[in-house]
Amino acid sequence: MIASGAILAALLGGCGDKGTGVSVLDTTATVSDDIATVITVDWTTDVDAAGYVRYRTDEGAWQTPVDAGGTTHQAVLLGLPPDTDVELQVVARQDGVDVATGELLQVSTGALPSDLPGMTVEGDGATDYMLTPLIGAVTGPVIIDPQGRVVWYHEDTRGLDIYRARILPDGSGVIYAAASVSGDPAADSALVVVPWDGSSETTIPVPLLAHDFVFLPDGTITAIAVEYGEGPEGEVRGDRLVDIAPDGTLTDIWTSWDCFDPAEQPGDDPELGWTWVNALDYDEAEDAYYVGIRNFSSIMKLDRATGECEWVVGDEAATIDIEGQRFIHQHQFEIAGRRLLVFDNEGLGGTRSRVMEYDLDVDAGVATETWSYEPDPSIYSFVLGDVHRYDDGDTLVTWSVAGQIDRVTSAGVPNWTLNTELGYAFGFNSLYDDLYVGR
Amino acid sequence: MIPLSALVLAPMLLACGDKGHDTAGDTGDTLEANIILTDANNFSYVGDIDIPSFTTASATDIEVCWTKMTEDLQCHELDPVEDIDNIGLVRFPHLSETEVEEALSANSLQQADISGYVEWNTNHNQTCIRLSEFSFFGTTIDITAEYTEEGGTYMLMFAEGLEPGVGARNLVFLNPDSSSDVTRVDVGSGCGLLDFSADIHSLTPVSAPADGPWVVDWSGITSDGLGSPIALEDIDEVMLAFYEGKTPTELEASFLDLELIATELYSIPLEGGSKADLSEATGSSGDFTGFKAGGTWIFALKCSTCYNPAPLFLTVMESQ
């Protein structure tokens, strides 16, 4: 979201035609019946014009993206805390110039549902909105602002697991995977699309979905799903990557058997499954996936165009060795250039999780430990967990099962910590500095 | 312990009730309130819980029996066979037993305080079970690795209902100790573990019109009955009750039984907001139609997902 306080403050008092012949008419602002922190603004203009909405609270001012133009308009105000007074004003624009303003409206967001968990925050180091599934008595995606407040939410009641949610590339809402990872996979798993105002759910059936999915530049989604196949002693539970095209067409693009052999690389947790792929990232520049394989304690690079398994770093099936401490049963990770950052669920042993960082030298075939972080007292997230490195060197750590998110400095000092009340965990964490994706 | 377990340890360790609501009762938000609640109207209480601790062998399968558990935490009668649906085992890696008790009393436990949860759904036939039978989503407990004296503080919850962490009728600590050879625990009554004292006679009663409307607004409340900052968003039910022939002081003695001894009991489920229209309150005897004389009316704001069973707000309503 773009803070534009000075501009807004200067213009909020204005109203009406500025002598350009454009009038903003019939402005209404409606708090969503389904999400009390979302306000939908509708207006018309008497002639074709583009438009946007400026809005402010006691904490700052923002604006929606400029729309495509026309005479009928709608914008959704995002990022607002609950129980907050909001001033808003429509601005009409022609040829890149603001030409008219609508009336100044005042509206208040509503209260959060009582079954959302309370959250506490220490520190002020957070900068991003965090879109993460809540898992617990209430399950569904929420967006948490840097102050630790829920500013968007949607409860999913289908009884499946939700571990990843993302903002749609067109900025129209949120998509999440409703799957089953605990126990048997679900035949009725699906990707679920929810518009910002929460007024509907659109499901895209994808059987046997697992933990994670990514968007490709053309809007295709690649998701992890379970695949059963032949093992040395009968059927084993492996994984596949499936493309979901924008038209909903499903295409399997990879399976565990394409790169590995269950007889040669059996994994270390056969009761759970064979490979147990649990995390997926996409590198647009490389047109490659990075695939986290829990039961190998390894991460693989997969070329999307060729299907080639380029390298594996970690333990089982590794082509790149670790120098330093290994990660075990990792979940989400981040690869940026030569830096490999990993949420290491069990490398410390016992009930302690940590973050590991490596210098990844693919040519030399070695990943050298460069940094690690273990909180004191220790925190254990036996599943899930996520990491992100900021440009300033801070690291955001999502201790999923512990319901805690930390931003820590390179010296390992937390400068922001968020905790949920007992009974709620987080899924993977998708970060956004602006909720208006694609602005 | 416990893959996929702590994920869903719901927050209601002590309170009873159904978390889900089919209807929302916050339609009062559209009405103008004529009954404004303030902190001066709220009751106060002090409460402690003293959970018994059983020292057992460490890294050893323990048999837990609850055959003698015939009363719950609120001293209500309990059938150990029929009334217990689920037994959960929670591990707190960094909290002592005393700290867990204090956090339960203060409603301050966080998800990060626990590192594992497994459970056993009772079969309503037996009243003894081994820890090795506990599991979550099909994952059983590795006793030798997960039930050890280094693991932290372990608490068993005997609950009515199957939602993890919800509806606890009794609590005990298990204390694995390598010097102990105890392999069986007999859990007794929960009565007496709660030391609860409420003051509802010192508050400023709320005046309400004899005839409607009765739109109540609690947005100005800042503290709960403990004097702690109140989380208004946690309120999910309005309770309105009439006690014929009872004074507030008399009700204090039966505070834990307020819902059981009410002459008339009404409620409004809430999904949020800070207003409610009492004309929407319903109960087993029908809809609320007005305040009658000859007793005490209690209005309470409840949180079914808080571990502390006390209402967040409770006051006496008097007809004008």
mmCIF file of C-alpha atoms in Angstrom, chain A residues 89-416:
data_model
loop_
_atom_site.group_PDB
_atom_site.id
_atom_site.type_symbol
_atom_site.label_atom_id
_atom_site.label_comp_id
_atom_site.label_asym_id
_atom_site.label_seq_id
_atom_site.Cartn_x
_atom_site.Cartn_y
_atom_site.Cartn_z
ATOM 1 C CA GLN A 89 -12.736 10.477 -1.056
ATOM 2 C CA VAL A 90 -13.017 9.474 -4.687
ATOM 3 C CA VAL A 91 -10.710 11.129 -7.177
ATOM 4 C CA ALA A 92 -11.411 11.186 -10.897
ATOM 5 C CA ARG A 93 -8.469 11.216 -13.234
ATOM 6 C CA GLN A 94 -8.046 11.912 -16.939
ATOM 7 C CA ASP A 95 -4.827 11.706 -18.880
ATOM 8 C CA GLY A 96 -2.903 11.063 -15.723
ATOM 9 C CA VAL A 97 -4.203 14.184 -14.019
ATOM 10 C CA ASP A 98 -6.606 14.346 -11.088
ATOM 11 C CA VAL A 99 -9.532 16.322 -12.415
ATOM 12 C CA ALA A 100 -12.309 16.012 -9.848
ATOM 13 C CA THR A 101 -13.034 14.783 -6.370
ATOM 14 C CA GLY A 102 -16.108 13.342 -4.800
ATOM 15 C CA GLU A 103 -17.650 14.116 -1.477
ATOM 16 C CA LEU A 104 -15.737 13.361 1.693
ATOM 17 C CA LEU A 105 -17.195 10.280 3.354
ATOM 18 C CA GLN A 106 -16.648 8.869 6.789
ATOM 19 C CA VAL A 107 -17.173 5.235 7.634
ATOM 20 C CA SER A 108 -15.962 2.869 10.339
ATOM 21 C CA THR A 109 -14.692 -0.647 10.030
ATOM 22 C CA GLY A 110 -16.359 -3.240 12.211
ATOM 23 C CA ALA A 111 -15.244 -5.642 14.885
ATOM 24 C CA LEU A 112 -13.364 -8.832 14.205
ATOM 25 C CA PRO A 113 -15.225 -12.087 14.767
ATOM 26 C CA SER A 114 -14.857 -13.173 18.351
ATOM 27 C CA ASP A 115 -13.404 -16.537 17.399
ATOM 28 C CA LEU A 116 -10.292 -15.054 15.804
ATOM 29 C CA PRO A 117 -7.359 -15.357 18.186
ATOM 30 C CA GLY A 118 -5.881 -12.478 20.095
ATOM 31 C CA MET A 119 -2.337 -11.574 19.116
ATOM 32 C CA THR A 120 0.341 -9.769 21.037
ATOM 33 C CA VAL A 121 3.264 -7.870 19.544
ATOM 34 C CA GLU A 122 6.551 -6.721 20.996
ATOM 35 C CA GLY A 123 8.788 -4.367 19.066
ATOM 36 C CA ASP A 124 8.169 -2.274 15.988
ATOM 37 C CA GLY A 125 10.494 -3.866 13.468
ATOM 38 C CA ALA A 126 7.905 -5.354 11.130
ATOM 39 C CA THR A 127 7.332 -3.748 7.756
ATOM 40 C CA ASP A 128 5.169 -6.102 5.732
ATOM 41 C CA TYR A 129 1.670 -7.424 5.647
ATOM 42 C CA MET A 130 1.683 -11.143 6.340
ATOM 43 C CA LEU A 131 -0.793 -13.416 4.602
ATOM 44 C CA THR A 132 -0.791 -16.706 6.425
ATOM 45 C CA PRO A 133 -3.313 -19.406 7.211
ATOM 46 C CA LEU A 134 -4.511 -19.672 10.759
ATOM 47 C CA ILE A 135 -4.765 -23.265 11.857
ATOM 48 C CA GLY A 136 -6.730 -24.121 14.960
ATOM 49 C CA ALA A 137 -10.195 -23.618 16.324
ATOM 50 C CA VAL A 138 -10.622 -21.305 13.337
ATOM 51 C CA THR A 139 -8.921 -22.264 10.087
ATOM 52 C CA GLY A 140 -8.468 -19.914 7.182
ATOM 53 C CA PRO A 141 -6.224 -17.240 5.707
ATOM 54 C CA VAL A 142 -5.663 -13.980 7.546
ATOM 55 C CA ILE A 143 -3.646 -10.888 6.754
ATOM 56 C CA ILE A 144 -1.761 -9.425 9.691
ATOM 57 C CA ASP A 145 -0.441 -5.886 9.497
ATOM 58 C CA PRO A 146 2.962 -4.797 10.866
ATOM 59 C CA GLN A 147 1.239 -3.789 14.101
ATOM 60 C CA GLY A 148 0.068 -7.353 14.562
ATOM 61 C CA ARG A 149 -3.592 -6.677 13.795
ATOM 62 C CA VAL A 150 -5.766 -8.845 11.615
ATOM 63 C CA VAL A 151 -6.826 -6.651 8.684
ATOM 64 C CA TRP A 152 -8.355 -9.370 6.523
ATOM 65 C CA TYR A 153 -9.711 -12.828 7.290
ATOM 66 C CA HIS A 154 -11.709 -15.650 5.856
ATOM 67 C CA GLU A 155 -12.813 -18.755 7.693
ATOM 68 C CA ASP A 156 -12.735 -22.004 5.761
ATOM 69 C CA THR A 157 -15.190 -24.543 7.090
ATOM 70 C CA ARG A 158 -14.543 -27.530 4.842
ATOM 71 C CA GLY A 159 -12.427 -29.243 7.490
ATOM 72 C CA LEU A 160 -9.236 -29.513 5.473
ATOM 73 C CA ASP A 161 -5.754 -28.206 6.222
ATOM 74 C CA ILE A 162 -4.665 -24.842 4.864
ATOM 75 C CA TYR A 163 -0.951 -24.203 4.784
ATOM 76 C CA ARG A 164 -0.453 -21.592 2.033
ATOM 77 C CA ALA A 165 -2.358 -18.539 0.857
ATOM 78 C CA ARG A 166 -1.361 -15.886 -1.672
ATOM 79 C CA ILE A 167 -2.814 -12.718 -3.119
ATOM 80 C CA LEU A 168 -4.101 -13.287 -6.634
ATOM 81 C CA PRO A 169 -1.785 -11.802 -9.266
ATOM 82 C CA ASP A 170 -4.605 -9.605 -10.571
ATOM 83 C CA GLY A 171 -5.076 -8.148 -7.110
ATOM 84 C CA SER A 172 -8.708 -9.199 -6.834
ATOM 85 C CA GLY A 173 -8.475 -11.271 -3.684
ATOM 86 C CA VAL A 174 -6.817 -14.231 -2.037
ATOM 87 C CA ILE A 175 -6.282 -17.825 -3.101
ATOM 88 C CA TYR A 176 -5.430 -20.673 -0.787
ATOM 89 C CA ALA A 177 -5.026 -24.412 -0.944
ATOM 90 C CA ALA A 178 -7.478 -26.456 1.097
ATOM 91 C CA ALA A 179 -5.767 -29.801 1.387
ATOM 92 C CA SER A 180 -5.079 -32.659 3.733
ATOM 93 C CA VAL A 181 -1.554 -33.313 4.777
ATOM 94 C CA SER A 182 -2.244 -34.925 8.123
ATOM 95 C CA GLY A 183 -2.955 -38.551 7.360
ATOM 96 C CA ASP A 184 -4.402 -39.435 3.993
ATOM 97 C CA PRO A 185 -4.607 -36.781 1.285
ATOM 98 C CA ALA A 186 -8.046 -35.505 0.344
ATOM 99 C CA ALA A 187 -9.733 -36.347 -2.918
ATOM 100 C CA ASP A 188 -11.820 -33.211 -2.519
ATOM 101 C CA SER A 189 -8.920 -30.842 -1.981
ATOM 102 C CA ALA A 190 -9.067 -27.599 -3.929
ATOM 103 C CA LEU A 191 -7.669 -24.189 -4.540
ATOM 104 C CA VAL A 192 -10.094 -21.655 -3.154
ATOM 105 C CA VAL A 193 -10.463 -18.106 -4.445
ATOM 106 C CA VAL A 194 -11.989 -15.464 -2.183
ATOM 107 C CA PRO A 195 -12.545 -11.877 -3.347
ATOM 108 C CA TRP A 196 -11.392 -9.115 -1.052
ATOM 109 C CA ASP A 197 -14.887 -8.511 0.284
ATOM 110 C CA GLY A 198 -15.264 -12.187 1.173
ATOM 111 C CA SER A 199 -18.580 -12.400 -0.583
ATOM 112 C CA SER A 200 -17.935 -15.698 -2.337
ATOM 113 C CA GLU A 201 -15.741 -18.777 -2.587
ATOM 114 C CA THR A 202 -14.723 -20.194 -5.935
ATOM 115 C CA THR A 203 -13.157 -23.621 -5.787
ATOM 116 C CA ILE A 204 -10.822 -25.203 -8.298
ATOM 117 C CA PRO A 205 -10.791 -28.925 -7.565
ATOM 118 C CA VAL A 206 -7.266 -30.369 -7.435
ATOM 119 C CA PRO A 207 -7.269 -33.853 -5.918
ATOM 120 C CA LEU A 208 -4.638 -34.852 -3.364
ATOM 121 C CA LEU A 209 -3.200 -31.388 -2.864
ATOM 122 C CA ALA A 210 -0.384 -31.024 -0.355
ATOM 123 C CA HIS A 211 1.377 -28.156 1.397
ATOM 124 C CA ASP A 212 2.352 -25.483 -1.078
ATOM 125 C CA PHE A 213 1.789 -23.767 -4.422
ATOM 126 C CA VAL A 214 3.340 -20.986 -6.492
ATOM 127 C CA PHE A 215 2.264 -18.676 -9.290
ATOM 128 C CA LEU A 216 4.065 -18.557 -12.619
ATOM 129 C CA PRO A 217 4.252 -15.320 -14.624
ATOM 130 C CA ASP A 218 1.457 -16.360 -16.991
ATOM 131 C CA GLY A 219 -0.938 -17.007 -14.123
ATOM 132 C CA THR A 220 -0.443 -20.749 -14.087
ATOM 133 C CA ILE A 221 -0.309 -22.240 -10.613
ATOM 134 C CA THR A 222 2.044 -25.074 -9.792
ATOM 135 C CA ALA A 223 1.050 -27.031 -6.704
ATOM 136 C CA ILE A 224 2.374 -29.976 -4.744
ATOM 137 C CA ALA A 225 0.106 -33.017 -4.739
ATOM 138 C CA VAL A 226 0.429 -36.569 -3.541
ATOM 139 C CA GLU A 227 1.273 -39.308 -6.042
ATOM 140 C CA TYR A 228 1.160 -43.004 -5.291
ATOM 141 C CA GLY A 229 3.485 -45.295 -7.189
ATOM 142 C CA GLU A 230 5.579 -48.363 -7.134
ATOM 143 C CA GLY A 231 8.196 -48.964 -4.467
ATOM 144 C CA PRO A 232 10.508 -51.859 -3.802
ATOM 145 C CA GLU A 233 7.974 -53.525 -1.525
ATOM 146 C CA GLY A 234 4.712 -52.268 -2.928
ATOM 147 C CA GLU A 235 3.009 -48.941 -3.265
ATOM 148 C CA VAL A 236 4.643 -45.874 -1.748
ATOM 149 C CA ARG A 237 3.447 -42.345 -1.242
ATOM 150 C CA GLY A 238 5.463 -39.927 -3.325
ATOM 151 C CA ASP A 239 4.661 -36.539 -4.735
ATOM 152 C CA ARG A 240 3.990 -34.713 -7.957
ATOM 153 C CA LEU A 241 3.863 -31.166 -9.187
ATOM 154 C CA VAL A 242 0.706 -30.247 -10.998
ATOM 155 C CA ASP A 243 0.073 -27.203 -13.154
ATOM 156 C CA ILE A 244 -3.309 -25.545 -12.829
ATOM 157 C CA ALA A 245 -3.748 -23.376 -15.913
ATOM 158 C CA PRO A 246 -5.787 -20.172 -15.688
ATOM 159 C CA ASP A 247 -8.646 -22.056 -17.376
ATOM 160 C CA GLY A 248 -8.509 -24.725 -14.664
ATOM 161 C CA THR A 249 -6.830 -27.421 -16.730
ATOM 162 C CA LEU A 250 -4.670 -29.734 -14.631
ATOM 163 C CA THR A 251 -1.383 -31.101 -15.962
ATOM 164 C CA ASP A 252 1.071 -33.216 -14.033
ATOM 165 C CA ILE A 253 4.565 -31.925 -14.764
ATOM 166 C CA TRP A 254 6.765 -33.934 -12.411
ATOM 167 C CA THR A 255 6.697 -36.823 -9.992
ATOM 168 C CA SER A 256 9.163 -38.034 -7.391
ATOM 169 C CA TRP A 257 9.931 -41.026 -9.624
ATOM 170 C CA ASP A 258 11.277 -38.669 -12.331
ATOM 171 C CA CYS A 259 14.324 -37.914 -10.216
ATOM 172 C CA PHE A 260 14.532 -40.525 -7.524
ATOM 173 C CA ASP A 261 14.207 -44.257 -6.992
ATOM 174 C CA PRO A 262 12.496 -45.446 -3.830
ATOM 175 C CA ALA A 263 14.817 -48.442 -3.785
ATOM 176 C CA GLU A 264 17.931 -46.279 -3.934
ATOM 177 C CA GLN A 265 16.662 -43.303 -1.944
ATOM 178 C CA PRO A 266 14.048 -44.631 0.468
ATOM 179 C CA GLY A 267 13.801 -41.545 2.688
ATOM 180 C CA ASP A 268 13.970 -41.627 6.457
ATOM 181 C CA ASP A 269 10.318 -41.727 7.470
ATOM 182 C CA PRO A 270 8.567 -44.475 5.517
ATOM 183 C CA GLU A 271 5.580 -44.515 7.853
ATOM 184 C CA LEU A 272 4.841 -40.971 6.755
ATOM 185 C CA GLY A 273 5.618 -41.469 3.102
ATOM 186 C CA TRP A 274 8.472 -41.701 0.654
ATOM 187 C CA THR A 275 9.639 -38.268 -0.482
ATOM 188 C CA TRP A 276 7.120 -36.016 1.318
ATOM 189 C CA VAL A 277 7.607 -32.854 -0.711
ATOM 190 C CA ASN A 278 6.463 -30.039 1.566
ATOM 191 C CA ALA A 279 7.657 -26.696 0.163
ATOM 192 C CA LEU A 280 7.823 -25.124 -3.272
ATOM 193 C CA ASP A 281 9.389 -21.928 -4.593
ATOM 194 C CA TYR A 282 9.664 -20.650 -8.164
ATOM 195 C CA ASP A 283 12.569 -18.648 -9.598
ATOM 196 C CA GLU A 284 11.341 -16.681 -12.592
ATOM 197 C CA ALA A 285 14.805 -15.714 -13.799
ATOM 198 C CA GLU A 286 15.896 -19.351 -13.826
ATOM 199 C CA ASP A 287 12.488 -20.700 -14.804
ATOM 200 C CA ALA A 288 13.123 -23.261 -12.145
ATOM 201 C CA TYR A 289 11.421 -24.668 -9.074
ATOM 202 C CA TYR A 290 13.061 -25.247 -5.755
ATOM 203 C CA VAL A 291 11.430 -28.245 -4.151
ATOM 204 C CA GLY A 292 11.724 -29.085 -0.459
ATOM 205 C CA ILE A 293 11.777 -32.812 0.223
ATOM 206 C CA ARG A 294 11.234 -33.481 3.915
ATOM 207 C CA ASN A 295 12.016 -37.162 4.070
ATOM 208 C CA PHE A 296 15.299 -36.614 2.231
ATOM 209 C CA SER A 297 16.132 -33.536 4.345
ATOM 210 C CA SER A 298 17.044 -32.088 0.962
ATOM 211 C CA ILE A 299 16.081 -29.310 -1.418
ATOM 212 C CA MET A 300 16.099 -29.827 -5.175
ATOM 213 C CA LYS A 301 16.350 -27.474 -8.132
ATOM 214 C CA LEU A 302 14.056 -28.551 -10.966
ATOM 215 C CA ASP A 303 14.259 -26.941 -14.394
ATOM 216 C CA ARG A 304 10.686 -26.235 -15.483
ATOM 217 C CA ALA A 305 11.382 -26.229 -19.208
ATOM 218 C CA THR A 306 13.395 -29.438 -19.380
ATOM 219 C CA GLY A 307 12.215 -31.267 -16.287
ATOM 220 C CA GLU A 308 15.848 -31.797 -15.370
ATOM 221 C CA CYS A 309 16.650 -32.279 -11.713
ATOM 222 C CA GLU A 310 19.636 -29.946 -11.702
ATOM 223 C CA TRP A 311 20.909 -30.451 -8.191
ATOM 224 C CA VAL A 312 19.963 -31.556 -4.719
ATOM 225 C CA VAL A 313 21.392 -29.951 -1.591
ATOM 226 C CA GLY A 314 21.094 -31.531 1.815
ATOM 227 C CA ASP A 315 21.208 -35.134 2.854
ATOM 228 C CA GLU A 316 19.606 -37.950 0.878
ATOM 229 C CA ALA A 317 20.153 -37.852 -2.900
ATOM 230 C CA ALA A 318 22.325 -34.796 -2.429
ATOM 231 C CA THR A 319 24.607 -33.663 -5.220
ATOM 232 C CA ILE A 320 25.697 -30.682 -3.146
ATOM 233 C CA ASP A 321 27.204 -31.445 0.235
ATOM 234 C CA ILE A 322 26.715 -29.457 3.393
ATOM 235 C CA GLU A 323 29.735 -28.043 5.162
ATOM 236 C CA GLY A 324 28.639 -27.313 8.672
ATOM 237 C CA GLN A 325 25.454 -28.284 10.458
ATOM 238 C CA ARG A 326 22.786 -30.024 8.429
ATOM 239 C CA PHE A 327 19.110 -29.258 8.317
ATOM 240 C CA ILE A 328 16.684 -32.069 9.030
ATOM 241 C CA HIS A 329 13.020 -32.366 8.034
ATOM 242 C CA GLN A 330 13.048 -28.746 6.888
ATOM 243 C CA HIS A 331 10.005 -26.906 5.594
ATOM 244 C CA GLN A 332 10.037 -23.557 3.816
ATOM 245 C CA PHE A 333 13.292 -22.028 2.612
ATOM 246 C CA GLU A 334 14.544 -19.156 0.480
ATOM 247 C CA ILE A 335 17.158 -19.259 -2.264
ATOM 248 C CA ALA A 336 18.493 -15.904 -3.472
ATOM 249 C CA GLY A 337 21.643 -16.042 -5.556
ATOM 250 C CA ARG A 338 24.058 -18.139 -3.544
ATOM 251 C CA ARG A 339 22.196 -17.719 -0.285
ATOM 252 C CA LEU A 340 20.166 -20.633 0.984
ATOM 253 C CA LEU A 341 18.032 -19.886 4.038
ATOM 254 C CA VAL A 342 16.209 -22.840 5.563
ATOM 255 C CA PHE A 343 13.640 -23.315 8.303
ATOM 256 C CA ASP A 344 15.212 -26.306 10.000
ATOM 257 C CA ASN A 345 12.572 -28.121 11.999
ATOM 258 C CA GLU A 346 14.638 -30.855 13.565
ATOM 259 C CA GLY A 347 18.326 -30.369 12.862
ATOM 260 C CA LEU A 348 19.003 -29.438 16.461
ATOM 261 C CA GLY A 349 17.418 -32.579 17.798
ATOM 262 C CA GLY A 350 14.936 -32.746 20.610
ATOM 263 C CA THR A 351 12.199 -30.199 20.571
ATOM 264 C CA ARG A 352 14.149 -27.318 19.080
ATOM 265 C CA SER A 353 13.880 -25.733 15.665
ATOM 266 C CA ARG A 354 16.169 -23.155 14.116
ATOM 267 C CA VAL A 355 17.084 -21.240 10.960
ATOM 268 C CA MET A 356 20.128 -22.207 8.902
ATOM 269 C CA GLU A 357 21.877 -20.159 6.225
ATOM 270 C CA TYR A 358 24.354 -21.489 3.706
ATOM 271 C CA ASP A 359 26.527 -20.150 0.932
ATOM 272 C CA LEU A 360 25.433 -22.298 -1.974
ATOM 273 C CA ASP A 361 28.294 -22.949 -4.397
ATOM 274 C CA VAL A 362 26.707 -25.114 -7.036
ATOM 275 C CA ASP A 363 29.840 -25.306 -9.175
ATOM 276 C CA ALA A 364 31.940 -26.515 -6.284
ATOM 277 C CA GLY A 365 29.178 -28.803 -5.087
ATOM 278 C CA VAL A 366 29.187 -27.485 -1.559
ATOM 279 C CA ALA A 367 26.866 -25.460 0.663
ATOM 280 C CA THR A 368 28.763 -23.867 3.510
ATOM 281 C CA GLU A 369 27.029 -22.852 6.717
ATOM 282 C CA THR A 370 27.258 -19.096 7.191
ATOM 283 C CA TRP A 371 24.666 -18.276 9.843
ATOM 284 C CA SER A 372 22.139 -19.856 12.101
ATOM 285 C CA TYR A 373 19.559 -18.692 14.563
ATOM 286 C CA GLU A 374 18.097 -20.517 17.500
ATOM 287 C CA PRO A 375 15.858 -18.574 19.864
ATOM 288 C CA ASP A 376 16.343 -18.612 23.611
ATOM 289 C CA PRO A 377 14.276 -20.167 25.032
ATOM 290 C CA SER A 378 14.009 -22.666 22.238
ATOM 291 C CA ILE A 379 10.958 -22.984 20.029
ATOM 292 C CA TYR A 380 9.840 -26.155 18.317
ATOM 293 C CA SER A 381 7.764 -26.284 15.183
ATOM 294 C CA PHE A 382 7.649 -29.941 14.270
ATOM 295 C CA VAL A 383 5.948 -29.106 10.984
ATOM 296 C CA LEU A 384 5.692 -26.027 8.750
ATOM 297 C CA GLY A 385 7.863 -22.984 9.454
ATOM 298 C CA ASP A 386 9.002 -20.264 7.075
ATOM 299 C CA VAL A 387 11.891 -17.838 6.589
ATOM 300 C CA HIS A 388 12.621 -14.615 4.699
ATOM 301 C CA ARG A 389 15.737 -12.427 4.568
ATOM 302 C CA TYR A 390 15.259 -8.678 4.243
ATOM 303 C CA ASP A 391 17.651 -6.333 2.482
ATOM 304 C CA ASP A 392 18.725 -4.865 5.821
ATOM 305 C CA GLY A 393 19.920 -8.268 6.950
ATOM 306 C CA ASP A 394 16.991 -8.992 9.240
ATOM 307 C CA THR A 395 15.341 -12.390 9.001
ATOM 308 C CA LEU A 396 11.638 -13.054 9.440
ATOM 309 C CA VAL A 397 11.045 -16.429 11.048
ATOM 310 C CA THR A 398 7.597 -17.979 11.200
ATOM 311 C CA TRP A 399 7.575 -20.597 13.950
ATOM 312 C CA SER A 400 4.332 -21.962 12.623
ATOM 313 C CA VAL A 401 3.182 -24.474 15.182
ATOM 314 C CA ALA A 402 4.328 -22.268 18.037
ATOM 315 C CA GLY A 403 2.121 -19.462 16.777
ATOM 316 C CA GLN A 404 5.027 -17.061 16.843
ATOM 317 C CA ILE A 405 6.656 -14.838 14.213
ATOM 318 C CA ASP A 406 9.987 -13.134 14.886
ATOM 319 C CA ARG A 407 11.956 -10.585 12.960
ATOM 320 C CA VAL A 408 15.556 -10.935 14.109
ATOM 321 C CA THR A 409 18.680 -9.006 13.277
ATOM 322 C CA SER A 410 21.773 -10.625 11.829
ATOM 323 C CA ALA A 411 23.065 -10.664 15.402
ATOM 324 C CA GLY A 412 20.115 -12.841 16.343
ATOM 325 C CA VAL A 413 18.285 -10.158 18.308
ATOM 326 C CA PRO A 414 14.512 -10.070 17.841
ATOM 327 C CA ASN A 415 13.172 -6.616 17.022
ATOM 328 C CA TRP A 416 9.601 -7.716 16.480
#
